[in-house]
mmCIF file of C-alpha atoms in Angstrom:
data_model
loop_
_atom_site.group_PDB
_atom_site.id
_atom_site.type_symbol
_atom_site.label_atom_id
_atom_site.label_comp_id
_atom_site.label_asym_id
_atom_site.label_seq_id
_atom_site.Cartn_x
_atom_site.Cartn_y
_atom_site.Cartn_z
ATOM 1 C CA MET A 1 0.000 0.000 0.000
ATOM 2 C CA VAL A 2 2.817 2.422 0.850
ATOM 3 C CA ILE A 3 4.420 1.897 -2.557
ATOM 4 C CA GLN A 4 1.068 2.367 -4.290
ATOM 5 C CA TRP A 5 0.462 5.684 -2.533
ATOM 6 C CA LEU A 6 3.960 6.881 -3.394
ATOM 7 C CA CYS A 7 3.848 5.761 -7.017
ATOM 8 C CA PHE A 8 0.370 7.014 -7.846
ATOM 9 C CA THR A 9 0.419 10.405 -9.544
ATOM 10 C CA PRO A 10 -2.944 12.178 -9.660
ATOM 11 C CA PRO A 11 -3.958 13.417 -13.132
ATOM 12 C CA SER A 12 -2.960 17.040 -13.596
ATOM 13 C CA THR A 13 -6.466 17.790 -14.835
ATOM 14 C CA ILE A 14 -8.075 17.369 -11.423
ATOM 15 C CA THR A 15 -8.477 20.320 -9.117
ATOM 16 C CA ASN A 16 -6.095 20.703 -6.158
ATOM 17 C CA VAL A 17 -3.644 18.199 -7.627
ATOM 18 C CA GLU A 18 -0.888 19.287 -5.223
ATOM 19 C CA ASP A 19 -3.205 18.846 -2.266
ATOM 20 C CA VAL A 20 -4.118 15.327 -3.410
ATOM 21 C CA SER A 21 -0.440 14.431 -3.917
ATOM 22 C CA THR A 22 0.399 15.687 -0.437
ATOM 23 C CA LYS A 23 -2.399 13.669 1.127
ATOM 24 C CA LEU A 24 -1.209 10.522 -0.666
ATOM 25 C CA LEU A 25 2.323 11.081 0.617
ATOM 26 C CA LEU A 26 1.098 11.633 4.158
ATOM 27 C CA ARG A 27 -1.045 8.513 3.951
ATOM 28 C CA ALA A 28 2.091 6.618 2.938
ATOM 29 C CA LEU A 29 3.928 8.198 5.877
ATOM 30 C CA MET A 30 1.275 7.125 8.377
ATOM 31 C CA HIS A 31 1.194 3.555 7.071
ATOM 32 C CA SER A 32 4.998 3.398 6.975
ATOM 33 C CA ASN A 33 5.205 4.207 10.682
ATOM 34 C CA ILE A 34 2.952 1.230 11.350
ATOM 35 C CA LEU A 35 5.322 -0.959 9.343
ATOM 36 C CA PHE A 36 8.416 0.494 11.047
ATOM 37 C CA ARG A 37 7.008 -0.576 14.429
ATOM 38 C CA GLU A 38 6.311 -4.086 13.199
ATOM 39 C CA PHE A 39 9.680 -4.411 11.436
ATOM 40 C CA ALA A 40 11.449 -3.344 14.642
ATOM 41 C CA LEU A 41 9.641 -5.912 16.763
ATOM 42 C CA VAL A 42 10.557 -8.791 14.451
ATOM 43 C CA SER A 43 14.165 -7.780 13.749
ATOM 44 C CA MET A 44 15.755 -7.618 17.188
ATOM 45 C CA TRP A 45 17.915 -10.681 16.575
ATOM 46 C CA ARG A 46 21.629 -9.965 16.827
ATOM 47 C CA VAL A 47 22.601 -11.007 13.332
ATOM 48 C CA PRO A 48 24.376 -9.070 10.555
ATOM 49 C CA ALA A 49 21.405 -9.253 8.176
ATOM 50 C CA MET A 50 19.618 -5.918 7.781
ATOM 51 C CA PRO A 51 15.820 -5.513 8.001
ATOM 52 C CA ILE A 52 15.564 -4.713 4.303
ATOM 53 C CA GLY A 53 11.896 -3.716 4.388
ATOM 54 C CA ALA A 54 12.468 -0.887 6.853
ATOM 55 C CA HIS A 55 15.466 0.536 5.003
ATOM 56 C CA THR A 56 13.615 0.341 1.692
ATOM 57 C CA LEU A 57 10.715 2.349 3.108
ATOM 58 C CA LEU A 58 13.082 4.912 4.589
ATOM 59 C CA SER A 59 14.792 5.387 1.238
ATOM 60 C CA PHE A 60 11.459 5.814 -0.554
ATOM 61 C CA LEU A 61 10.110 8.393 1.891
ATOM 62 C CA ALA A 62 13.160 10.416 2.921
ATOM 63 C CA GLU A 63 13.450 12.655 -0.141
ATOM 64 C CA PRO A 64 9.705 13.297 -0.740
ATOM 65 C CA LEU A 65 9.221 14.219 2.926
ATOM 66 C CA LYS A 66 12.266 16.472 2.882
ATOM 67 C CA LEU A 67 10.961 18.301 -0.181
ATOM 68 C CA LEU A 68 7.509 18.552 1.346
ATOM 69 C CA SER A 69 8.870 20.003 4.586
ATOM 70 C CA GLU A 70 10.907 22.574 2.675
ATOM 71 C CA SER A 71 8.249 23.604 0.173
ATOM 72 C CA SER A 72 4.959 23.401 2.050
ATOM 73 C CA ASP A 73 3.759 26.143 4.355
ATOM 74 C CA SER A 74 0.620 24.304 5.344
ATOM 75 C CA LEU A 75 1.785 21.031 6.892
ATOM 76 C CA GLU A 76 -0.006 22.101 10.056
ATOM 77 C CA ASP A 77 -3.263 21.872 8.142
ATOM 78 C CA TYR A 78 -2.753 18.126 7.752
ATOM 79 C CA ASN A 79 -1.991 17.484 11.453
ATOM 80 C CA VAL A 80 1.055 15.374 10.622
ATOM 81 C CA SER A 81 3.649 16.611 13.111
ATOM 82 C CA GLN A 82 3.325 13.443 15.214
ATOM 83 C CA ASN A 83 3.779 11.195 12.182
ATOM 84 C CA LEU A 84 6.781 13.183 10.978
ATOM 85 C CA GLU A 85 8.393 13.033 14.412
ATOM 86 C CA GLU A 86 7.864 9.287 14.556
ATOM 87 C CA PHE A 87 9.331 8.882 11.075
ATOM 88 C CA HIS A 88 12.475 10.743 12.159
ATOM 89 C CA ASP A 89 12.626 8.601 15.309
ATOM 90 C CA TRP A 90 12.530 5.444 13.220
ATOM 91 C CA SER A 91 15.072 6.837 10.794
ATOM 92 C CA GLU A 92 17.475 7.392 13.687
ATOM 93 C CA TYR A 93 16.718 3.973 15.186
ATOM 94 C CA TYR A 94 17.347 2.070 11.967
ATOM 95 C CA SER A 95 20.541 4.049 11.420
ATOM 96 C CA CYS A 96 21.756 2.844 14.836
ATOM 97 C CA ASP A 97 20.597 -0.656 13.987
ATOM 98 C CA ALA A 98 22.516 -0.629 10.695
ATOM 99 C CA LYS A 99 25.719 0.537 12.392
ATOM 100 C CA TYR A 100 25.445 -2.237 14.974
ATOM 101 C CA ARG A 101 24.875 -4.891 12.324
ATOM 102 C CA ASN A 102 27.825 -3.586 10.334
ATOM 103 C CA TRP A 103 30.020 -3.856 13.453
ATOM 104 C CA LEU A 104 28.709 -7.363 14.137
ATOM 105 C CA LYS A 105 29.473 -8.418 10.565
ATOM 106 C CA ILE A 106 33.060 -7.201 10.945
ATOM 107 C CA GLU A 107 33.396 -8.922 14.331
ATOM 108 C CA LEU A 108 32.200 -12.243 12.950
ATOM 109 C CA GLU A 109 34.544 -11.964 9.976
ATOM 110 C CA ASN A 110 37.490 -11.166 12.257
ATOM 111 C CA ALA A 111 36.586 -14.056 14.568
ATOM 112 C CA GLU A 112 37.267 -16.478 11.716
ATOM 113 C CA VAL A 113 40.880 -15.315 11.589
ATOM 114 C CA SER A 114 43.509 -16.091 14.205
ATOM 115 C CA PRO A 115 44.227 -13.006 16.374
ATOM 116 C CA LEU A 116 47.898 -13.322 15.420
ATOM 117 C CA GLU A 117 47.021 -13.157 11.727
ATOM 118 C CA LEU A 118 44.565 -10.278 12.055
ATOM 119 C CA SER A 119 45.982 -7.181 10.380
ATOM 120 C CA MET A 120 46.091 -3.771 12.035
ATOM 121 C CA GLU A 121 43.796 -2.473 9.308
ATOM 122 C CA GLU A 122 41.152 -5.074 10.162
ATOM 123 C CA LYS A 123 41.427 -4.247 13.868
ATOM 124 C CA GLN A 124 41.067 -0.528 13.179
ATOM 125 C CA ARG A 125 38.057 -1.209 10.995
ATOM 126 C CA ALA A 126 36.367 -3.059 13.863
ATOM 127 C CA ILE A 127 37.243 -0.289 16.341
ATOM 128 C CA LEU A 128 35.872 2.419 14.051
ATOM 129 C CA ALA A 129 32.631 0.474 13.501
ATOM 130 C CA ALA A 130 32.295 -0.053 17.265
ATOM 131 C CA LYS A 131 32.739 3.645 18.026
ATOM 132 C CA GLU A 132 30.228 4.628 15.344
ATOM 133 C CA THR A 133 27.741 2.169 16.827
ATOM 134 C CA LEU A 134 28.150 3.540 20.341
ATOM 135 C CA ASN A 135 28.013 7.186 19.291
ATOM 136 C CA SER A 136 24.813 6.790 17.285
ATOM 137 C CA SER A 137 23.122 4.636 19.930
ATOM 138 C CA LEU A 138 24.010 6.970 22.796
ATOM 139 C CA SER A 139 22.714 9.900 20.770
ATOM 140 C CA LEU A 140 19.349 8.140 20.517
ATOM 141 C CA LEU A 141 19.251 6.899 24.108
ATOM 142 C CA LEU A 142 20.309 10.122 25.823
ATOM 143 C CA ARG A 143 17.729 12.407 24.238
ATOM 144 C CA LYS A 144 16.050 14.310 27.084
ATOM 145 C CA GLU A 145 13.716 16.897 25.578
ATOM 146 C CA ASN A 146 12.085 14.481 23.154
ATOM 147 C CA PRO A 147 12.695 10.878 24.263
ATOM 148 C CA TRP A 148 12.662 8.337 21.476
ATOM 149 C CA LEU A 149 9.146 7.314 20.445
ATOM 150 C CA ALA A 150 7.482 8.993 23.432
ATOM 151 C CA PRO A 151 3.950 10.215 22.573
ATOM 152 C CA GLY A 152 3.406 13.971 22.485
ATOM 153 C CA GLU A 153 1.339 15.827 25.045
ATOM 154 C CA ASP A 154 -1.152 16.896 22.397
ATOM 155 C CA HIS A 155 -2.369 13.303 22.021
ATOM 156 C CA VAL A 156 -4.331 13.003 25.260
ATOM 157 C CA TYR A 157 -7.553 11.004 25.376
ATOM 158 C CA GLU A 158 -10.312 12.055 27.760
ATOM 159 C CA SER A 159 -13.669 10.362 28.323
ATOM 160 C CA VAL A 160 -16.490 10.616 30.837
ATOM 161 C CA GLU A 161 -17.871 7.181 29.952
ATOM 162 C CA PRO A 162 -15.882 3.991 30.688
ATOM 163 C CA ILE A 163 -13.489 3.422 27.809
ATOM 164 C CA PHE A 164 -11.506 0.306 27.012
ATOM 165 C CA LEU A 165 -8.221 -0.468 25.293
ATOM 166 C CA GLU A 166 -7.718 -3.290 22.826
ATOM 167 C CA LEU A 167 -4.658 -4.772 21.188
ATOM 168 C CA HIS A 168 -5.001 -7.129 18.222
ATOM 169 C CA ALA A 169 -2.023 -9.118 16.971
ATOM 170 C CA THR A 170 -1.400 -11.833 14.426
ATOM 171 C CA ALA A 171 1.774 -13.728 15.222
ATOM 172 C CA MET A 172 3.766 -16.837 14.501
ATOM 173 C CA LEU A 173 5.280 -18.730 17.424
ATOM 174 C CA CYS A 174 8.979 -19.323 16.786
ATOM 175 C CA LEU A 175 11.335 -21.711 18.543
ATOM 176 C CA ARG A 176 14.932 -20.792 19.320
ATOM 177 C CA SER A 177 15.996 -22.896 16.348
ATOM 178 C CA GLY A 178 14.001 -20.563 14.090
ATOM 179 C CA GLU A 179 11.387 -23.196 13.349
ATOM 180 C CA CYS A 180 7.702 -22.457 13.689
ATOM 181 C CA LEU A 181 5.676 -23.947 16.537
ATOM 182 C CA PRO A 182 2.377 -24.985 14.915
ATOM 183 C CA PRO A 183 -0.463 -23.825 17.164
ATOM 184 C CA ASP A 184 -3.250 -26.112 18.296
ATOM 185 C CA ALA A 185 -5.950 -25.770 20.945
ATOM 186 C CA THR A 186 -3.550 -26.766 23.729
ATOM 187 C CA VAL A 187 -0.883 -24.294 22.610
ATOM 188 C CA CYS A 188 -3.460 -21.493 22.412
ATOM 189 C CA THR A 189 -4.774 -22.228 25.903
ATOM 190 C CA THR A 190 -1.267 -22.439 27.353
ATOM 191 C CA LEU A 191 -0.228 -19.207 25.648
ATOM 192 C CA MET A 192 -3.320 -17.431 26.935
ATOM 193 C CA SER A 193 -2.527 -18.566 30.486
ATOM 194 C CA ALA A 194 1.100 -17.476 30.080
ATOM 195 C CA LEU A 195 0.048 -14.019 28.896
ATOM 196 C CA TYR A 196 -2.255 -13.636 31.897
ATOM 197 C CA SER A 197 0.613 -14.578 34.219
ATOM 198 C CA SER A 198 2.759 -11.687 32.949
ATOM 199 C CA VAL A 199 0.791 -9.300 35.199
ATOM 200 C CA SER A 200 -0.563 -9.642 38.732
ATOM 201 C CA GLU A 201 -4.001 -11.024 39.563
ATOM 202 C CA GLN A 202 -4.881 -7.654 41.062
ATOM 203 C CA ASP A 203 -4.112 -5.925 37.764
ATOM 204 C CA VAL A 204 -6.216 -8.495 35.918
ATOM 205 C CA LEU A 205 -9.186 -7.772 38.189
ATOM 206 C CA ASN A 206 -8.800 -4.002 38.513
ATOM 207 C CA ARG A 207 -8.246 -3.443 34.803
ATOM 208 C CA GLN A 208 -10.828 -6.052 33.717
ATOM 209 C CA LEU A 209 -8.142 -7.632 31.570
ATOM 210 C CA MET A 210 -9.371 -10.167 29.028
ATOM 211 C CA ILE A 211 -7.093 -12.216 26.766
ATOM 212 C CA ASN A 212 -8.080 -14.482 23.921
ATOM 213 C CA VAL A 213 -5.760 -16.604 21.775
ATOM 214 C CA SER A 214 -6.975 -18.585 18.776
ATOM 215 C CA ILE A 215 -5.603 -20.137 15.604
ATOM 216 C CA SER A 216 -5.727 -17.644 12.754
ATOM 217 C CA SER A 217 -8.470 -18.309 10.235
ATOM 218 C CA LYS A 218 -6.173 -17.000 7.474
ATOM 219 C CA ASP A 219 -3.012 -18.924 8.364
ATOM 220 C CA ASN A 220 -2.950 -22.136 10.399
ATOM 221 C CA TYR A 221 0.644 -21.430 11.431
ATOM 222 C CA CYS A 222 -0.336 -18.162 13.134
ATOM 223 C CA VAL A 223 -2.304 -17.222 16.222
ATOM 224 C CA GLU A 224 -4.677 -14.324 16.718
ATOM 225 C CA VAL A 225 -4.180 -12.584 20.062
ATOM 226 C CA VAL A 226 -6.740 -10.111 21.392
ATOM 227 C CA LEU A 227 -6.167 -8.187 24.619
ATOM 228 C CA ARG A 228 -8.761 -5.910 26.187
ATOM 229 C CA CYS A 229 -8.725 -3.884 29.399
ATOM 230 C CA LEU A 230 -10.222 -0.840 31.061
ATOM 231 C CA ALA A 231 -8.483 2.474 30.340
ATOM 232 C CA VAL A 232 -7.391 4.384 33.441
ATOM 233 C CA ALA A 233 -5.612 7.644 34.191
ATOM 234 C CA GLY A 234 -2.002 7.322 33.065
ATOM 235 C CA ASP A 235 -2.775 4.385 30.789
ATOM 236 C CA GLY A 236 -5.300 5.350 28.159
ATOM 237 C CA LEU A 237 -6.736 8.433 29.835
ATOM 238 C CA GLY A 238 -4.921 11.735 30.267
ATOM 239 C CA GLN A 239 -1.165 12.017 29.972
ATOM 240 C CA GLN A 240 0.568 8.648 29.727
ATOM 241 C CA GLU A 241 2.540 8.002 32.895
ATOM 242 C CA TYR A 242 5.608 6.045 31.793
ATOM 243 C CA ASN A 243 5.703 6.043 27.961
ATOM 244 C CA ASP A 244 5.835 2.250 28.076
ATOM 245 C CA GLY A 245 2.487 1.372 26.491
ATOM 246 C CA GLY A 246 0.780 0.464 29.759
ATOM 247 C CA ILE A 247 -0.536 -2.917 30.814
ATOM 248 C CA LEU A 248 -1.256 -4.267 27.320
ATOM 249 C CA SER A 249 2.315 -3.512 26.297
ATOM 250 C CA THR A 250 3.566 -5.274 29.429
ATOM 251 C CA VAL A 251 1.642 -8.405 28.508
ATOM 252 C CA MET A 252 2.787 -8.497 24.883
ATOM 253 C CA ALA A 253 6.428 -7.587 25.582
ATOM 254 C CA ALA A 254 6.950 -10.844 27.460
ATOM 255 C CA GLY A 255 5.843 -12.707 24.339
ATOM 256 C CA PHE A 256 8.078 -10.736 21.997
ATOM 257 C CA LYS A 257 11.087 -11.198 24.287
ATOM 258 C CA GLY A 258 10.478 -14.944 24.600
ATOM 259 C CA GLU A 259 10.128 -14.738 28.373
ATOM 260 C CA LEU A 260 6.608 -15.977 29.009
ATOM 261 C CA LEU A 261 6.234 -17.850 32.277
ATOM 262 C CA ARG A 262 4.417 -21.178 32.102
ATOM 263 C CA PHE A 263 5.167 -21.455 28.404
ATOM 264 C CA GLN A 264 7.834 -23.201 26.386
ATOM 265 C CA SER A 265 11.139 -21.480 27.145
ATOM 266 C CA GLY A 266 12.549 -19.248 24.437
ATOM 267 C CA VAL A 267 9.474 -19.254 22.207
ATOM 268 C CA THR A 268 8.942 -15.803 20.730
ATOM 269 C CA MET A 269 5.998 -14.193 18.988
ATOM 270 C CA GLU A 270 6.895 -13.005 15.484
ATOM 271 C CA ILE A 271 4.136 -10.609 14.495
ATOM 272 C CA SER A 272 2.712 -9.984 11.058
ATOM 273 C CA ARG A 273 0.042 -7.512 12.234
ATOM 274 C CA LEU A 274 -0.291 -5.346 15.322
ATOM 275 C CA ASP A 275 -2.975 -2.758 16.096
ATOM 276 C CA ALA A 276 -4.185 -1.030 19.248
ATOM 277 C CA TRP A 277 -7.485 0.774 19.709
ATOM 278 C CA TYR A 278 -9.734 2.614 22.082
ATOM 279 C CA SER A 279 -13.062 0.818 22.245
ATOM 280 C CA SER A 280 -16.447 1.405 23.808
ATOM 281 C CA GLU A 281 -17.933 -0.625 26.628
ATOM 282 C CA GLY A 282 -19.918 -2.501 23.998
ATOM 283 C CA GLY A 283 -16.758 -3.462 22.126
ATOM 284 C CA SER A 284 -16.901 -1.207 19.065
ATOM 285 C CA LEU A 285 -13.494 0.150 18.022
ATOM 286 C CA GLU A 286 -13.282 3.943 18.125
ATOM 287 C CA SER A 287 -9.821 5.406 17.469
ATOM 288 C CA PRO A 288 -6.227 4.134 17.344
ATOM 289 C CA ALA A 289 -4.357 3.876 20.653
ATOM 290 C CA THR A 290 -0.978 4.392 19.026
ATOM 291 C CA TYR A 291 0.785 5.012 22.324
ATOM 292 C CA ILE A 292 0.379 1.314 23.217
ATOM 293 C CA VAL A 293 2.283 0.054 20.176
ATOM 294 C CA GLN A 294 4.871 2.819 20.484
ATOM 295 C CA GLY A 295 5.312 1.931 24.149
ATOM 296 C CA LEU A 296 5.673 -1.726 23.229
ATOM 297 C CA CYS A 297 8.442 -0.753 20.810
ATOM 298 C CA ARG A 298 10.141 1.225 23.587
ATOM 299 C CA ARG A 299 9.879 -1.779 25.928
ATOM 300 C CA CYS A 300 11.467 -4.064 23.367
ATOM 301 C CA CYS A 301 13.866 -1.840 21.424
ATOM 302 C CA ILE A 302 15.448 0.380 24.087
ATOM 303 C CA PRO A 303 16.729 -2.460 26.310
ATOM 304 C CA GLU A 304 18.002 -4.232 23.201
ATOM 305 C CA VAL A 305 19.879 -1.128 22.007
ATOM 306 C CA ILE A 306 21.438 -0.797 25.470
ATOM 307 C CA LEU A 307 22.455 -4.464 25.545
ATOM 308 C CA ARG A 308 24.015 -4.097 22.112
ATOM 309 C CA CYS A 309 25.970 -1.093 23.386
ATOM 310 C CA MET A 310 27.183 -3.181 26.315
ATOM 311 C CA GLU A 311 28.313 -5.879 23.896
ATOM 312 C CA VAL A 312 30.204 -3.337 21.786
ATOM 313 C CA SER A 313 31.736 -1.672 24.873
ATOM 314 C CA LEU A 314 33.025 -5.020 26.108
ATOM 315 C CA SER A 315 34.568 -5.680 22.714
ATOM 316 C CA LEU A 316 36.376 -2.330 22.780
ATOM 317 C CA ILE A 317 37.796 -2.716 26.268
ATOM 318 C CA GLU A 318 39.019 -6.197 25.376
ATOM 319 C CA LEU A 319 41.015 -4.468 22.640
ATOM 320 C CA GLY A 320 42.446 -2.139 25.277
ATOM 321 C CA MET A 321 40.314 0.837 24.232
ATOM 322 C CA PRO A 322 37.686 1.653 26.883
ATOM 323 C CA PRO A 323 34.799 3.578 25.286
ATOM 324 C CA GLU A 324 34.058 7.114 26.436
ATOM 325 C CA GLY A 325 30.298 6.757 26.853
ATOM 326 C CA HIS A 326 30.138 3.579 28.925
ATOM 327 C CA ASP A 327 29.514 5.339 32.242
ATOM 328 C CA GLN A 328 26.698 7.337 30.653
ATOM 329 C CA LEU A 329 25.072 4.073 29.647
ATOM 330 C CA ILE A 330 25.233 2.726 33.201
ATOM 331 C CA ASP A 331 23.905 5.999 34.621
ATOM 332 C CA LEU A 332 21.017 5.932 32.149
ATOM 333 C CA VAL A 333 19.861 2.502 33.296
ATOM 334 C CA ALA A 334 20.373 3.332 36.977
ATOM 335 C CA SER A 335 18.583 6.693 36.805
ATOM 336 C CA SER A 336 15.036 6.697 38.157
ATOM 337 C CA GLU A 337 14.390 9.917 36.258
ATOM 338 C CA ALA A 338 15.207 8.347 32.887
ATOM 339 C CA GLY A 339 12.618 5.608 33.418
ATOM 340 C CA VAL A 340 14.604 3.036 31.472
ATOM 341 C CA LEU A 341 15.158 0.331 34.082
ATOM 342 C CA HIS A 342 11.539 -0.842 34.172
ATOM 343 C CA LEU A 343 11.635 -1.446 30.404
ATOM 344 C CA PHE A 344 14.037 -4.336 31.019
ATOM 345 C CA SER A 345 12.739 -7.832 31.576
ATOM 346 C CA HIS A 346 14.327 -10.011 34.257
ATOM 347 C CA GLN A 347 16.487 -11.861 31.728
ATOM 348 C CA GLN A 348 17.554 -8.653 29.993
ATOM 349 C CA LEU A 349 18.577 -7.091 33.293
ATOM 350 C CA GLN A 350 20.491 -10.238 34.174
ATOM 351 C CA GLU A 351 22.350 -10.045 30.857
ATOM 352 C CA PHE A 352 23.079 -6.358 31.449
ATOM 353 C CA LEU A 353 24.593 -7.054 34.875
ATOM 354 C CA LEU A 354 26.668 -9.995 33.641
ATOM 355 C CA VAL A 355 28.169 -7.977 30.791
ATOM 356 C CA GLU A 356 28.859 -5.058 33.129
ATOM 357 C CA ARG A 357 30.628 -7.459 35.494
ATOM 358 C CA GLU A 358 32.835 -8.714 32.649
ATOM 359 C CA TYR A 359 33.489 -5.129 31.580
ATOM 360 C CA SER A 360 34.503 -4.082 35.106
ATOM 361 C CA ILE A 361 36.870 -7.044 35.473
ATOM 362 C CA ARG A 362 38.513 -6.275 32.135
ATOM 363 C CA GLN A 363 38.743 -2.590 33.068
ATOM 364 C CA MET A 364 40.587 -3.426 36.300
ATOM 365 C CA GLU A 365 42.924 -5.753 34.428
ATOM 366 C CA LEU A 366 43.642 -3.042 31.885
ATOM 367 C CA GLU A 367 44.377 -0.482 34.610
ATOM 368 C CA GLU A 368 46.791 -2.922 36.257
ATOM 369 C CA GLU A 369 48.543 -3.518 32.941
ATOM 370 C CA LEU A 370 48.936 0.211 32.352
ATOM 371 C CA SER A 371 50.215 0.911 35.873
ATOM 372 C CA SER A 372 52.767 -1.918 35.899
#
């Protein structure tokens, strides 16, 4: 659909042709942001391969949006500032992602060669790629005035009547080996129970949380997951409290990270569709609840970016070159003001602490070597 909107040129004979072209471009922008979120959630594996779909979309949209921003005086009329900001956020994220994957590719290539046979040029290439990765990632992580993918204050939902939140996802269950876990009735029931267990019983009762998992009618290898809960102040109503997508994001993040309790260890949910909505008490969908999906992306992507930075930092200090921004990374996670720590799952935090321990040991060894 994005490509169709970008490629379609309205006939010059119609009235307001420029206005129509702009609306088509902005429709492509809005739909692209949806795809960027989904691409990010299914491409967190630490492998050199790039998420081609995301980079293709970025290349298609970058120039038209730049020209539009420079030439149009009426972008405010289209109410697109939020979509443009999100596009720039994703552009920065995928740039960081590409730099990391480039570094990882170099690391894996160098690992195939004996350290004694590794040339100085190859070592310098790895060091340069590592520093570029850290610099770009820290630039994204340390933004204070406009945190990455945090919803703006102008998108605040208010309602006198009880309002509900819904999240609909189509996903494939993937084993650690990369193979698909074919869903059946037992798998669906077990997954539903595991999703419920990702939050407390009190939250389930207070928020009237309902979860349903079924085999997709369109693809027998996929499951349809529907979450529904009551919107409350700070999660659905008024200003969002933590920019983490609230309770529905909490439930789904465990599935995306492969950390569902009472479910097969390491099984992850690879989504093909993800939508969140405000809905009425009767169940009719009203308007998109974009903050939930954005918060889910923050829950999944930010800890992963930090863990990648830790991996790169450890690599640098093992080469005898401690990175400059490592302490900033630790302070970011430790800071209660930054609100990053609660985005980590238990396993992610455990990995963070283990890598930091290795880093600290290597740092002490390096200091001893330099002082002797």
